[in-house]
Short mmCIF file of C-alpha atoms in Angstrom, two decimals:
data_model
loop_
_atom_site.label_atom_id
_atom_site.label_comp_id
_atom_site.label_asym_id
_atom_site.label_seq_id
_atom_site.Cartn_x
_atom_site.Cartn_y
_atom_site.Cartn_z
CA MET A 1 96.92 86.19 79.31
CA SER A 2 93.41 85.64 80.64
CA LYS A 3 92.13 87.00 83.93
CA ILE A 4 93.18 85.13 87.06
CA PRO A 5 90.77 84.53 89.97
CA ILE A 6 91.72 85.78 93.44
CA MET A 7 91.47 83.75 96.64
CA MET A 8 91.75 85.56 99.98
CA THR A 9 92.18 83.81 103.31
CA THR A 10 91.09 85.68 106.40
CA TYR A 11 90.80 85.37 110.16
CA GLU A 12 89.67 88.02 112.65
CA ARG A 13 91.47 91.42 112.14
CA PRO A 14 88.45 93.37 110.82
CA GLU A 15 90.39 96.60 110.27
CA TYR A 16 93.05 94.88 108.16
CA PHE A 17 90.39 93.05 106.20
CA LYS A 18 88.44 96.25 105.52
CA ARG A 19 91.58 98.03 104.24
CA THR A 20 92.55 95.06 102.08
CA ILE A 21 89.11 94.82 100.46
CA LYS A 22 89.09 98.59 99.88
CA SER A 23 92.51 98.48 98.19
CA LEU A 24 91.35 95.56 96.01
CA GLU A 25 88.18 97.36 94.99
CA GLU A 26 90.13 100.49 94.08
CA THR A 27 92.17 98.44 91.61
CA GLY A 28 89.34 96.34 90.22
CA VAL A 29 88.53 92.86 91.44
CA TYR A 30 88.15 89.80 89.26
CA LYS A 31 86.48 86.68 90.68
CA LEU A 32 87.34 87.20 94.35
CA GLU A 33 86.45 84.48 96.82
CA ILE A 34 87.00 84.92 100.56
CA PHE A 35 87.76 82.02 102.90
CA ASP A 36 87.31 82.86 106.56
CA ASP A 37 88.96 80.61 109.16
CA SER A 38 86.15 80.71 111.73
CA SER A 39 86.34 84.34 112.86
CA LYS A 40 84.43 85.10 116.06
CA ASP A 41 84.81 88.91 116.15
CA LYS A 42 81.32 90.41 115.65
CA SER A 43 82.56 93.36 113.59
CA LYS A 44 84.50 90.96 111.33
CA LEU A 45 81.44 88.77 110.85
CA ALA A 46 79.39 91.87 109.97
CA LEU A 47 81.99 92.82 107.33
CA LEU A 48 81.95 89.31 105.88
CA ARG A 49 78.15 89.45 105.61
CA LYS A 50 78.38 92.86 103.94
CA TYR A 51 80.84 91.63 101.32
CA SER A 52 79.01 88.35 100.75
CA VAL A 53 76.61 90.33 98.57
CA LYS A 54 79.45 91.08 96.11
CA TYR A 55 81.78 88.11 96.57
CA ASP A 56 81.59 84.45 97.47
CA VAL A 57 82.40 84.17 101.17
CA HIS A 58 83.14 80.75 102.67
CA TYR A 59 83.07 80.19 106.44
CA SER A 60 85.01 77.44 108.16
CA LYS A 61 83.14 75.84 111.07
CA GLU A 62 86.36 75.54 113.06
CA ASN A 63 89.65 77.41 113.17
CA LYS A 64 92.12 75.34 111.14
CA GLY A 65 95.03 77.76 110.93
CA THR A 66 96.51 79.45 107.88
CA VAL A 67 97.83 76.39 106.06
CA LEU A 68 94.73 74.21 106.48
CA ASN A 69 92.48 77.15 105.59
CA THR A 70 94.49 77.69 102.42
CA ILE A 71 95.54 74.36 100.87
CA PRO A 72 92.10 72.70 100.38
CA ASN A 73 90.64 75.98 99.16
CA ILE A 74 93.33 76.34 96.49
CA ASP A 75 92.17 72.93 95.22
CA TYR A 76 88.57 74.16 95.30
CA MET A 77 89.41 77.33 93.34
CA PHE A 78 91.36 75.49 90.64
CA LYS A 79 88.46 73.05 90.17
CA LYS A 80 85.75 75.72 90.24
CA TYR A 81 87.37 78.09 87.76
CA ASP A 82 89.26 75.48 85.72
CA CYS A 83 92.09 78.01 85.53
CA ASP A 84 95.83 77.58 84.97
CA TYR A 85 96.84 80.19 87.56
CA LEU A 86 95.45 81.53 90.81
CA PHE A 87 96.22 84.62 92.90
CA VAL A 88 96.33 83.71 96.60
CA CYS A 89 96.49 86.47 99.21
CA GLN A 90 95.89 87.09 102.87
CA ASP A 91 93.66 89.70 104.46
CA ASP A 92 96.40 92.10 105.53
CA ILE A 93 97.72 93.27 102.15
CA LEU A 94 97.41 96.79 100.80
CA PHE A 95 97.39 96.47 97.03
CA SER A 96 98.86 99.12 94.77
CA LYS A 97 96.68 100.43 91.96
CA ASN A 98 98.43 98.37 89.29
CA TRP A 99 99.16 95.20 91.29
CA TYR A 100 96.91 92.93 89.21
CA ASP A 101 98.22 94.02 85.82
CA ALA A 102 101.80 94.04 87.15
CA GLY A 103 101.33 90.50 88.47
CA ILE A 104 99.96 89.30 85.13
CA ASP A 105 102.85 91.04 83.34
CA MET A 106 105.44 89.50 85.69
CA LEU A 107 103.90 86.08 85.20
CA GLY A 108 103.93 86.46 81.41
CA LYS A 109 107.61 87.44 81.43
CA ALA A 110 108.50 84.57 83.77
CA ILE A 111 106.68 82.09 81.51
CA ASP A 112 108.45 83.48 78.44
CA LYS A 113 111.79 82.80 80.13
CA ASN A 114 110.90 79.47 81.69
CA LYS A 115 107.72 77.55 80.90
CA ASN A 116 107.90 75.76 84.27
CA VAL A 117 106.91 78.56 86.64
CA ALA A 118 105.46 76.93 89.78
CA TYR A 119 104.70 80.14 91.70
CA LEU A 120 105.49 83.82 91.55
CA SER A 121 105.61 85.98 94.66
CA LEU A 122 104.13 89.48 94.53
CA PHE A 123 105.38 90.31 97.99
CA ASN A 124 108.02 93.02 97.77
CA ARG A 125 110.48 92.53 100.60
CA LYS A 126 114.19 93.25 100.75
CA ALA A 127 115.92 89.93 101.33
CA LYS A 128 119.11 88.44 99.98
CA ASN A 129 117.46 85.12 99.30
CA VAL A 130 113.73 85.66 98.94
CA LYS A 131 112.82 81.99 98.51
CA ASP A 132 114.64 81.00 101.70
CA TYR A 133 113.01 83.92 103.54
CA TYR A 134 109.50 82.80 102.59
CA ILE A 135 110.13 79.17 103.45
CA MET A 136 111.61 80.16 106.80
CA GLU A 137 108.99 82.81 107.62
CA TYR A 138 105.82 81.27 106.23
CA GLY A 139 106.58 77.56 105.96
CA HIS A 140 105.96 77.65 102.23
CA PRO A 141 107.28 79.57 99.24
CA GLY A 142 105.47 82.73 98.29
CA GLY A 143 104.39 84.62 101.35
CA PRO A 144 101.19 86.66 101.65
CA CYS A 145 100.44 87.18 97.93
CA ILE A 146 101.42 84.71 95.24
CA ILE A 147 100.37 83.39 91.85
CA ILE A 148 100.25 79.59 91.75
CA ASN A 149 100.54 77.46 88.61
CA ARG A 150 97.99 74.63 88.59
CA LYS A 151 100.39 72.36 86.71
CA PHE A 152 102.66 72.24 89.74
CA TRP A 153 99.92 72.16 92.34
#
């Protein structure tokens, strides 16, 4: 399976953001784009400027909230990279060293079993019914780190 681009949404929380970027860089980053939802914190803005040298950083002029900062930018990423799948994460994730390869492997196995995989969550949380948990907690399936299939987007 080919490499999958990564989209990160972010707002304020400079310390979380810094740790998330560090954990991504320790595992190897492929086509990361950062979408900031109009952060005002000066230390966060300094971090975004620092990372804009390495990655594409997009700034929203107004705070739209998580959903409106995410949905249009997923469309943008699918069009820009003309890819079948997209990793979408938030800025408060600590990635394990093998998260990317494990995610690709999980996706490949899921596709082998069922060609109609709409999304695959990489968020490890103990719950009896994970799908219901995500819908209840986040308002959408998947949670803070998912792979989305363009075909179902």
